[in-house]
Amino acid sequence: MTNKERKIPSGLVRTTKVVWTVSVIAIATVLGAMFGWENHGLIGAIALGIVGFVVGVFASSPSILLQLLS
């Protein structure tokens, strides 16, 4: 038997990336909206929900996140 590396199916990789991206963006948006609602009311929930969405977009990509940290 030869030493072949096992490859992960591309569909599994793509699905994992989609699930990761959606979950990080959703969590950041919900946390921002909750914080805004508790401290500033409806307008704060909308504003901080949008801020959470933008932060989630940047945090969902590990390479961008690592570039920001270094």
JSON list of N, CA and C in Angstrom, two decimals:
[
{"chain": "A", "resi": 1, "resn": "MET", "atom": "N", "xyz": [0.83, -1.17, 0.00]},
{"chain": "A", "resi": 1, "resn": "MET", "atom": "CA", "xyz": [0.00, 0.00, 0.00]},
{"chain": "A", "resi": 1, "resn": "MET", "atom": "C", "xyz": [0.89, 1.25, 0.00]},
{"chain": "A", "resi": 2, "resn": "THR", "atom": "N", "xyz": [0.58, 2.20, -0.82]},
{"chain": "A", "resi": 2, "resn": "THR", "atom": "CA", "xyz": [1.39, 3.41, -0.91]},
{"chain": "A", "resi": 2, "resn": "THR", "atom": "C", "xyz": [0.97, 4.41, 0.15]},
{"chain": "A", "resi": 3, "resn": "ASN", "atom": "N", "xyz": [1.84, 5.35, 0.40]},
{"chain": "A", "resi": 3, "resn": "ASN", "atom": "CA", "xyz": [1.55, 6.39, 1.39]},
{"chain": "A", "resi": 3, "resn": "ASN", "atom": "C", "xyz": [0.81, 7.54, 0.74]},
{"chain": "A", "resi": 4, "resn": "LYS", "atom": "N", "xyz": [-0.45, 7.33, 0.49]},
{"chain": "A", "resi": 4, "resn": "LYS", "atom": "CA", "xyz": [-1.26, 8.41, -0.07]},
{"chain": "A", "resi": 4, "resn": "LYS", "atom": "C", "xyz": [-1.91, 9.17, 1.06]},
{"chain": "A", "resi": 5, "resn": "GLU", "atom": "N", "xyz": [-1.93, 10.47, 0.92]},
{"chain": "A", "resi": 5, "resn": "GLU", "atom": "CA", "xyz": [-2.61, 11.29, 1.92]},
{"chain": "A", "resi": 5, "resn": "GLU", "atom": "C", "xyz": [-4.10, 11.25, 1.65]},
{"chain": "A", "resi": 6, "resn": "ARG", "atom": "N", "xyz": [-4.86, 11.14, 2.71]},
{"chain": "A", "resi": 6, "resn": "ARG", "atom": "CA", "xyz": [-6.30, 11.17, 2.56]},
{"chain": "A", "resi": 6, "resn": "ARG", "atom": "C", "xyz": [-6.74, 12.62, 2.37]},
{"chain": "A", "resi": 7, "resn": "LYS", "atom": "N", "xyz": [-7.59, 12.81, 1.41]},
{"chain": "A", "resi": 7, "resn": "LYS", "atom": "CA", "xyz": [-8.09, 14.15, 1.14]},
{"chain": "A", "resi": 7, "resn": "LYS", "atom": "C", "xyz": [-9.48, 14.30, 1.72]},
{"chain": "A", "resi": 8, "resn": "ILE", "atom": "N", "xyz": [-9.73, 15.47, 2.28]},
{"chain": "A", "resi": 8, "resn": "ILE", "atom": "CA", "xyz": [-11.07, 15.76, 2.78]},
{"chain": "A", "resi": 8, "resn": "ILE", "atom": "C", "xyz": [-11.92, 16.15, 1.57]},
{"chain": "A", "resi": 9, "resn": "PRO", "atom": "N", "xyz": [-13.13, 15.60, 1.47]},
{"chain": "A", "resi": 9, "resn": "PRO", "atom": "CA", "xyz": [-13.99, 15.95, 0.34]},
{"chain": "A", "resi": 9, "resn": "PRO", "atom": "C", "xyz": [-14.26, 17.46, 0.30]},
{"chain": "A", "resi": 10, "resn": "SER", "atom": "N", "xyz": [-14.23, 18.02, -0.89]},
{"chain": "A", "resi": 10, "resn": "SER", "atom": "CA", "xyz": [-14.39, 19.48, -1.02]},
{"chain": "A", "resi": 10, "resn": "SER", "atom": "C", "xyz": [-15.76, 19.94, -0.55]},
{"chain": "A", "resi": 11, "resn": "GLY", "atom": "N", "xyz": [-16.76, 19.09, -0.68]},
{"chain": "A", "resi": 11, "resn": "GLY", "atom": "CA", "xyz": [-18.09, 19.47, -0.20]},
{"chain": "A", "resi": 11, "resn": "GLY", "atom": "C", "xyz": [-18.12, 19.63, 1.31]},
{"chain": "A", "resi": 12, "resn": "LEU", "atom": "N", "xyz": [-17.39, 18.79, 2.02]},
{"chain": "A", "resi": 12, "resn": "LEU", "atom": "CA", "xyz": [-17.32, 18.88, 3.48]},
{"chain": "A", "resi": 12, "resn": "LEU", "atom": "C", "xyz": [-16.59, 20.14, 3.91]},
{"chain": "A", "resi": 13, "resn": "VAL", "atom": "N", "xyz": [-15.52, 20.48, 3.21]},
{"chain": "A", "resi": 13, "resn": "VAL", "atom": "CA", "xyz": [-14.76, 21.69, 3.52]},
{"chain": "A", "resi": 13, "resn": "VAL", "atom": "C", "xyz": [-15.63, 22.92, 3.27]},
{"chain": "A", "resi": 14, "resn": "ARG", "atom": "N", "xyz": [-16.31, 22.94, 2.15]},
{"chain": "A", "resi": 14, "resn": "ARG", "atom": "CA", "xyz": [-17.16, 24.08, 1.82]},
{"chain": "A", "resi": 14, "resn": "ARG", "atom": "C", "xyz": [-18.30, 24.23, 2.82]},
{"chain": "A", "resi": 15, "resn": "THR", "atom": "N", "xyz": [-18.91, 23.12, 3.21]},
{"chain": "A", "resi": 15, "resn": "THR", "atom": "CA", "xyz": [-20.00, 23.16, 4.18]},
{"chain": "A", "resi": 15, "resn": "THR", "atom": "C", "xyz": [-19.52, 23.65, 5.53]},
{"chain": "A", "resi": 16, "resn": "THR", "atom": "N", "xyz": [-18.35, 23.20, 5.94]},
{"chain": "A", "resi": 16, "resn": "THR", "atom": "CA", "xyz": [-17.78, 23.65, 7.21]},
{"chain": "A", "resi": 16, "resn": "THR", "atom": "C", "xyz": [-17.50, 25.14, 7.20]},
{"chain": "A", "resi": 17, "resn": "LYS", "atom": "N", "xyz": [-16.97, 25.65, 6.10]},
{"chain": "A", "resi": 17, "resn": "LYS", "atom": "CA", "xyz": [-16.70, 27.09, 5.99]},
{"chain": "A", "resi": 17, "resn": "LYS", "atom": "C", "xyz": [-17.98, 27.90, 6.04]},
{"chain": "A", "resi": 18, "resn": "VAL", "atom": "N", "xyz": [-19.02, 27.42, 5.37]},
{"chain": "A", "resi": 18, "resn": "VAL", "atom": "CA", "xyz": [-20.30, 28.14, 5.37]},
{"chain": "A", "resi": 18, "resn": "VAL", "atom": "C", "xyz": [-20.90, 28.16, 6.77]},
{"chain": "A", "resi": 19, "resn": "VAL", "atom": "N", "xyz": [-20.89, 27.00, 7.44]},
{"chain": "A", "resi": 19, "resn": "VAL", "atom": "CA", "xyz": [-21.45, 26.93, 8.79]},
{"chain": "A", "resi": 19, "resn": "VAL", "atom": "C", "xyz": [-20.67, 27.82, 9.74]},
{"chain": "A", "resi": 20, "resn": "TRP", "atom": "N", "xyz": [-19.35, 27.81, 9.64]},
{"chain": "A", "resi": 20, "resn": "TRP", "atom": "CA", "xyz": [-18.51, 28.65, 10.49]},
{"chain": "A", "resi": 20, "resn": "TRP", "atom": "C", "xyz": [-18.82, 30.13, 10.26]},
{"chain": "A", "resi": 21, "resn": "THR", "atom": "N", "xyz": [-18.86, 30.55, 9.01]},
{"chain": "A", "resi": 21, "resn": "THR", "atom": "CA", "xyz": [-19.10, 31.95, 8.68]},
{"chain": "A", "resi": 21, "resn": "THR", "atom": "C", "xyz": [-20.46, 32.41, 9.17]},
{"chain": "A", "resi": 22, "resn": "VAL", "atom": "N", "xyz": [-21.48, 31.64, 8.88]},
{"chain": "A", "resi": 22, "resn": "VAL", "atom": "CA", "xyz": [-22.84, 32.02, 9.28]},
{"chain": "A", "resi": 22, "resn": "VAL", "atom": "C", "xyz": [-22.96, 32.07, 10.80]},
{"chain": "A", "resi": 23, "resn": "SER", "atom": "N", "xyz": [-22.37, 31.10, 11.50]},
{"chain": "A", "resi": 23, "resn": "SER", "atom": "CA", "xyz": [-22.51, 31.08, 12.95]},
{"chain": "A", "resi": 23, "resn": "SER", "atom": "C", "xyz": [-21.76, 32.25, 13.60]},
{"chain": "A", "resi": 24, "resn": "VAL", "atom": "N", "xyz": [-20.57, 32.57, 13.13]},
{"chain": "A", "resi": 24, "resn": "VAL", "atom": "CA", "xyz": [-19.81, 33.68, 13.73]},
{"chain": "A", "resi": 24, "resn": "VAL", "atom": "C", "xyz": [-20.53, 35.01, 13.47]},
{"chain": "A", "resi": 25, "resn": "ILE", "atom": "N", "xyz": [-21.02, 35.22, 12.26]},
{"chain": "A", "resi": 25, "resn": "ILE", "atom": "CA", "xyz": [-21.72, 36.46, 11.95]},
{"chain": "A", "resi": 25, "resn": "ILE", "atom": "C", "xyz": [-23.01, 36.55, 12.77]},
{"chain": "A", "resi": 26, "resn": "ALA", "atom": "N", "xyz": [-23.74, 35.45, 12.88]},
{"chain": "A", "resi": 26, "resn": "ALA", "atom": "CA", "xyz": [-25.00, 35.47, 13.64]},
{"chain": "A", "resi": 26, "resn": "ALA", "atom": "C", "xyz": [-24.74, 35.74, 15.11]},
{"chain": "A", "resi": 27, "resn": "ILE", "atom": "N", "xyz": [-23.75, 35.10, 15.70]},
{"chain": "A", "resi": 27, "resn": "ILE", "atom": "CA", "xyz": [-23.45, 35.31, 17.11]},
{"chain": "A", "resi": 27, "resn": "ILE", "atom": "C", "xyz": [-23.03, 36.75, 17.38]},
{"chain": "A", "resi": 28, "resn": "ALA", "atom": "N", "xyz": [-22.17, 37.31, 16.52]},
{"chain": "A", "resi": 28, "resn": "ALA", "atom": "CA", "xyz": [-21.72, 38.69, 16.71]},
{"chain": "A", "resi": 28, "resn": "ALA", "atom": "C", "xyz": [-22.88, 39.67, 16.56]},
{"chain": "A", "resi": 29, "resn": "THR", "atom": "N", "xyz": [-23.77, 39.41, 15.60]},
{"chain": "A", "resi": 29, "resn": "THR", "atom": "CA", "xyz": [-24.92, 40.29, 15.41]},
{"chain": "A", "resi": 29, "resn": "THR", "atom": "C", "xyz": [-25.87, 40.22, 16.59]},
{"chain": "A", "resi": 30, "resn": "VAL", "atom": "N", "xyz": [-26.15, 39.03, 17.07]},
{"chain": "A", "resi": 30, "resn": "VAL", "atom": "CA", "xyz": [-27.06, 38.87, 18.22]},
{"chain": "A", "resi": 30, "resn": "VAL", "atom": "C", "xyz": [-26.47, 39.49, 19.48]},
{"chain": "A", "resi": 31, "resn": "LEU", "atom": "N", "xyz": [-25.20, 39.29, 19.72]},
{"chain": "A", "resi": 31, "resn": "LEU", "atom": "CA", "xyz": [-24.57, 39.88, 20.89]},
{"chain": "A", "resi": 31, "resn": "LEU", "atom": "C", "xyz": [-24.60, 41.41, 20.83]},
{"chain": "A", "resi": 32, "resn": "GLY", "atom": "N", "xyz": [-24.31, 41.96, 19.67]},
{"chain": "A", "resi": 32, "resn": "GLY", "atom": "CA", "xyz": [-24.38, 43.41, 19.51]},
{"chain": "A", "resi": 32, "resn": "GLY", "atom": "C", "xyz": [-25.78, 43.94, 19.72]},
{"chain": "A", "resi": 33, "resn": "ALA", "atom": "N", "xyz": [-26.78, 43.26, 19.16]},
{"chain": "A", "resi": 33, "resn": "ALA", "atom": "CA", "xyz": [-28.17, 43.70, 19.33]},
{"chain": "A", "resi": 33, "resn": "ALA", "atom": "C", "xyz": [-28.62, 43.58, 20.78]},
{"chain": "A", "resi": 34, "resn": "MET", "atom": "N", "xyz": [-28.23, 42.51, 21.45]},
{"chain": "A", "resi": 34, "resn": "MET", "atom": "CA", "xyz": [-28.61, 42.35, 22.86]},
{"chain": "A", "resi": 34, "resn": "MET", "atom": "C", "xyz": [-27.98, 43.42, 23.73]},
{"chain": "A", "resi": 35, "resn": "PHE", "atom": "N", "xyz": [-26.70, 43.69, 23.51]},
{"chain": "A", "resi": 35, "resn": "PHE", "atom": "CA", "xyz": [-26.04, 44.73, 24.28]},
{"chain": "A", "resi": 35, "resn": "PHE", "atom": "C", "xyz": [-26.67, 46.10, 24.01]},
{"chain": "A", "resi": 36, "resn": "GLY", "atom": "N", "xyz": [-26.96, 46.37, 22.74]},
{"chain": "A", "resi": 36, "resn": "GLY", "atom": "CA", "xyz": [-27.60, 47.63, 22.39]},
{"chain": "A", "resi": 36, "resn": "GLY", "atom": "C", "xyz": [-28.99, 47.76, 22.98]},
{"chain": "A", "resi": 37, "resn": "TRP", "atom": "N", "xyz": [-29.75, 46.69, 22.98]},
{"chain": "A", "resi": 37, "resn": "TRP", "atom": "CA", "xyz": [-31.12, 46.71, 23.52]},
{"chain": "A", "resi": 37, "resn": "TRP", "atom": "C", "xyz": [-31.10, 46.96, 25.03]},
{"chain": "A", "resi": 38, "resn": "GLU", "atom": "N", "xyz": [-30.20, 46.29, 25.73]},
{"chain": "A", "resi": 38, "resn": "GLU", "atom": "CA", "xyz": [-30.15, 46.43, 27.18]},
{"chain": "A", "resi": 38, "resn": "GLU", "atom": "C", "xyz": [-29.66, 47.80, 27.63]},
{"chain": "A", "resi": 39, "resn": "ASN", "atom": "N", "xyz": [-28.81, 48.42, 26.87]},
{"chain": "A", "resi": 39, "resn": "ASN", "atom": "CA", "xyz": [-28.21, 49.68, 27.31]},
{"chain": "A", "resi": 39, "resn": "ASN", "atom": "C", "xyz": [-28.74, 50.92, 26.61]},
{"chain": "A", "resi": 40, "resn": "HIS", "atom": "N", "xyz": [-29.31, 50.76, 25.40]},
{"chain": "A", "resi": 40, "resn": "HIS", "atom": "CA", "xyz": [-29.69, 51.94, 24.64]},
{"chain": "A", "resi": 40, "resn": "HIS", "atom": "C", "xyz": [-31.06, 51.86, 24.00]},
{"chain": "A", "resi": 41, "resn": "GLY", "atom": "N", "xyz": [-31.77, 50.76, 24.15]},
{"chain": "A", "resi": 41, "resn": "GLY", "atom": "CA", "xyz": [-33.10, 50.64, 23.57]},
{"chain": "A", "resi": 41, "resn": "GLY", "atom": "C", "xyz": [-33.07, 50.18, 22.12]},
{"chain": "A", "resi": 42, "resn": "LEU", "atom": "N", "xyz": [-34.16, 50.49, 21.42]},
{"chain": "A", "resi": 42, "resn": "LEU", "atom": "CA", "xyz": [-34.34, 49.99, 20.05]},
{"chain": "A", "resi": 42, "resn": "LEU", "atom": "C", "xyz": [-33.27, 50.52, 19.09]},
{"chain": "A", "resi": 43, "resn": "ILE", "atom": "N", "xyz": [-33.01, 51.81, 19.14]},
{"chain": "A", "resi": 43, "resn": "ILE", "atom": "CA", "xyz": [-32.02, 52.40, 18.24]},
{"chain": "A", "resi": 43, "resn": "ILE", "atom": "C", "xyz": [-30.63, 51.81, 18.51]},
{"chain": "A", "resi": 44, "resn": "GLY", "atom": "N", "xyz": [-30.30, 51.63, 19.78]},
{"chain": "A", "resi": 44, "resn": "GLY", "atom": "CA", "xyz": [-29.02, 51.02, 20.13]},
{"chain": "A", "resi": 44, "resn": "GLY", "atom": "C", "xyz": [-28.92, 49.58, 19.66]},
{"chain": "A", "resi": 45, "resn": "ALA", "atom": "N", "xyz": [-30.05, 48.85, 19.74]},
{"chain": "A", "resi": 45, "resn": "ALA", "atom": "CA", "xyz": [-30.06, 47.47, 19.27]},
{"chain": "A", "resi": 45, "resn": "ALA", "atom": "C", "xyz": [-29.81, 47.41, 17.77]},
{"chain": "A", "resi": 46, "resn": "ILE", "atom": "N", "xyz": [-30.43, 48.29, 17.03]},
{"chain": "A", "resi": 46, "resn": "ILE", "atom": "CA", "xyz": [-30.23, 48.32, 15.58]},
{"chain": "A", "resi": 46, "resn": "ILE", "atom": "C", "xyz": [-28.78, 48.71, 15.25]},
{"chain": "A", "resi": 47, "resn": "ALA", "atom": "N", "xyz": [-28.30, 49.76, 15.89]},
{"chain": "A", "resi": 47, "resn": "ALA", "atom": "CA", "xyz": [-26.95, 50.25, 15.59]},
{"chain": "A", "resi": 47, "resn": "ALA", "atom": "C", "xyz": [-25.88, 49.23, 15.98]},
{"chain": "A", "resi": 48, "resn": "LEU", "atom": "N", "xyz": [-25.98, 48.70, 17.18]},
{"chain": "A", "resi": 48, "resn": "LEU", "atom": "CA", "xyz": [-24.95, 47.75, 17.62]},
{"chain": "A", "resi": 48, "resn": "LEU", "atom": "C", "xyz": [-25.13, 46.39, 16.95]},
{"chain": "A", "resi": 49, "resn": "GLY", "atom": "N", "xyz": [-26.32, 46.07, 16.48]},
{"chain": "A", "resi": 49, "resn": "GLY", "atom": "CA", "xyz": [-26.50, 44.87, 15.68]},
{"chain": "A", "resi": 49, "resn": "GLY", "atom": "C", "xyz": [-25.76, 44.98, 14.37]},
{"chain": "A", "resi": 50, "resn": "ILE", "atom": "N", "xyz": [-25.81, 46.16, 13.77]},
{"chain": "A", "resi": 50, "resn": "ILE", "atom": "CA", "xyz": [-25.07, 46.40, 12.52]},
{"chain": "A", "resi": 50, "resn": "ILE", "atom": "C", "xyz": [-23.56, 46.35, 12.78]},
{"chain": "A", "resi": 51, "resn": "VAL", "atom": "N", "xyz": [-23.14, 46.96, 13.88]},
{"chain": "A", "resi": 51, "resn": "VAL", "atom": "CA", "xyz": [-21.71, 46.91, 14.25]},
{"chain": "A", "resi": 51, "resn": "VAL", "atom": "C", "xyz": [-21.28, 45.46, 14.49]},
{"chain": "A", "resi": 52, "resn": "GLY", "atom": "N", "xyz": [-22.11, 44.69, 15.18]},
{"chain": "A", "resi": 52, "resn": "GLY", "atom": "CA", "xyz": [-21.81, 43.28, 15.41]},
{"chain": "A", "resi": 52, "resn": "GLY", "atom": "C", "xyz": [-21.73, 42.49, 14.12]},
{"chain": "A", "resi": 53, "resn": "PHE", "atom": "N", "xyz": [-22.59, 42.82, 13.16]},
{"chain": "A", "resi": 53, "resn": "PHE", "atom": "CA", "xyz": [-22.55, 42.16, 11.86]},
{"chain": "A", "resi": 53, "resn": "PHE", "atom": "C", "xyz": [-21.22, 42.42, 11.17]},
{"chain": "A", "resi": 54, "resn": "VAL", "atom": "N", "xyz": [-20.77, 43.67, 11.17]},
{"chain": "A", "resi": 54, "resn": "VAL", "atom": "CA", "xyz": [-19.51, 44.03, 10.51]},
{"chain": "A", "resi": 54, "resn": "VAL", "atom": "C", "xyz": [-18.33, 43.34, 11.21]},
{"chain": "A", "resi": 55, "resn": "VAL", "atom": "N", "xyz": [-18.35, 43.34, 12.54]},
{"chain": "A", "resi": 55, "resn": "VAL", "atom": "CA", "xyz": [-17.29, 42.66, 13.29]},
{"chain": "A", "resi": 55, "resn": "VAL", "atom": "C", "xyz": [-17.33, 41.17, 12.99]},
{"chain": "A", "resi": 56, "resn": "GLY", "atom": "N", "xyz": [-18.52, 40.60, 12.88]},
{"chain": "A", "resi": 56, "resn": "GLY", "atom": "CA", "xyz": [-18.65, 39.18, 12.57]},
{"chain": "A", "resi": 56, "resn": "GLY", "atom": "C", "xyz": [-18.11, 38.83, 11.20]},
{"chain": "A", "resi": 57, "resn": "VAL", "atom": "N", "xyz": [-18.30, 39.73, 10.24]},
{"chain": "A", "resi": 57, "resn": "VAL", "atom": "CA", "xyz": [-17.76, 39.49, 8.90]},
{"chain": "A", "resi": 57, "resn": "VAL", "atom": "C", "xyz": [-16.24, 39.41, 8.94]},
{"chain": "A", "resi": 58, "resn": "PHE", "atom": "N", "xyz": [-15.62, 40.31, 9.68]},
{"chain": "A", "resi": 58, "resn": "PHE", "atom": "CA", "xyz": [-14.16, 40.28, 9.77]},
{"chain": "A", "resi": 58, "resn": "PHE", "atom": "C", "xyz": [-13.68, 39.11, 10.62]},
{"chain": "A", "resi": 59, "resn": "ALA", "atom": "N", "xyz": [-14.41, 38.77, 11.68]},
{"chain": "A", "resi": 59, "resn": "ALA", "atom": "CA", "xyz": [-13.98, 37.68, 12.57]},
{"chain": "A", "resi": 59, "resn": "ALA", "atom": "C", "xyz": [-14.24, 36.31, 11.96]},
{"chain": "A", "resi": 60, "resn": "SER", "atom": "N", "xyz": [-15.09, 36.22, 10.96]},
{"chain": "A", "resi": 60, "resn": "SER", "atom": "CA", "xyz": [-15.41, 34.91, 10.39]},
{"chain": "A", "resi": 60, "resn": "SER", "atom": "C", "xyz": [-14.28, 34.36, 9.52]},
{"chain": "A", "resi": 61, "resn": "SER", "atom": "N", "xyz": [-13.39, 35.23, 9.08]},
{"chain": "A", "resi": 61, "resn": "SER", "atom": "CA", "xyz": [-12.26, 34.77, 8.28]},
{"chain": "A", "resi": 61, "resn": "SER", "atom": "C", "xyz": [-11.03, 34.69, 9.18]},
{"chain": "A", "resi": 62, "resn": "PRO", "atom": "N", "xyz": [-10.56, 33.50, 9.46]},
{"chain": "A", "resi": 62, "resn": "PRO", "atom": "CA", "xyz": [-9.41, 33.38, 10.36]},
{"chain": "A", "resi": 62, "resn": "PRO", "atom": "C", "xyz": [-8.17, 34.13, 9.88]},
{"chain": "A", "resi": 63, "resn": "SER", "atom": "N", "xyz": [-7.95, 34.22, 8.58]},
{"chain": "A", "resi": 63, "resn": "SER", "atom": "CA", "xyz": [-6.76, 34.92, 8.11]},
{"chain": "A", "resi": 63, "resn": "SER", "atom": "C", "xyz": [-6.85, 36.42, 8.38]},
{"chain": "A", "resi": 64, "resn": "ILE", "atom": "N", "xyz": [-8.02, 37.01, 8.20]},
{"chain": "A", "resi": 64, "resn": "ILE", "atom": "CA", "xyz": [-8.19, 38.43, 8.52]},
{"chain": "A", "resi": 64, "resn": "ILE", "atom": "C", "xyz": [-8.05, 38.66, 10.01]},
{"chain": "A", "resi": 65, "resn": "LEU", "atom": "N", "xyz": [-8.62, 37.77, 10.81]},
{"chain": "A", "resi": 65, "resn": "LEU", "atom": "CA", "xyz": [-8.53, 37.89, 12.25]},
{"chain": "A", "resi": 65, "resn": "LEU", "atom": "C", "xyz": [-7.10, 37.82, 12.72]},
{"chain": "A", "resi": 66, "resn": "LEU", "atom": "N", "xyz": [-6.31, 36.90, 12.16]},
{"chain": "A", "resi": 66, "resn": "LEU", "atom": "CA", "xyz": [-4.90, 36.80, 12.56]},
{"chain": "A", "resi": 66, "resn": "LEU", "atom": "C", "xyz": [-4.10, 38.01, 12.10]},
{"chain": "A", "resi": 67, "resn": "GLN", "atom": "N", "xyz": [-4.42, 38.58, 10.97]},
{"chain": "A", "resi": 67, "resn": "GLN", "atom": "CA", "xyz": [-3.72, 39.78, 10.50]},
{"chain": "A", "resi": 67, "resn": "GLN", "atom": "C", "xyz": [-4.02, 40.96, 11.42]},
{"chain": "A", "resi": 68, "resn": "LEU", "atom": "N", "xyz": [-5.27, 41.06, 11.91]},
{"chain": "A", "resi": 68, "resn": "LEU", "atom": "CA", "xyz": [-5.61, 42.14, 12.81]},
{"chain": "A", "resi": 68, "resn": "LEU", "atom": "C", "xyz": [-4.93, 42.00, 14.17]},
{"chain": "A", "resi": 69, "resn": "LEU", "atom": "N", "xyz": [-4.73, 40.76, 14.61]},
{"chain": "A", "resi": 69, "resn": "LEU", "atom": "CA", "xyz": [-4.10, 40.53, 15.91]},
{"chain": "A", "resi": 69, "resn": "LEU", "atom": "C", "xyz": [-2.60, 40.74, 15.88]},
{"chain": "A", "resi": 70, "resn": "SER", "atom": "N", "xyz": [-1.97, 40.59, 14.73]},
{"chain": "A", "resi": 70, "resn": "SER", "atom": "CA", "xyz": [-0.50, 40.74, 14.69]},
{"chain": "A", "resi": 70, "resn": "SER", "atom": "C", "xyz": [-0.08, 42.14, 14.36]}
]
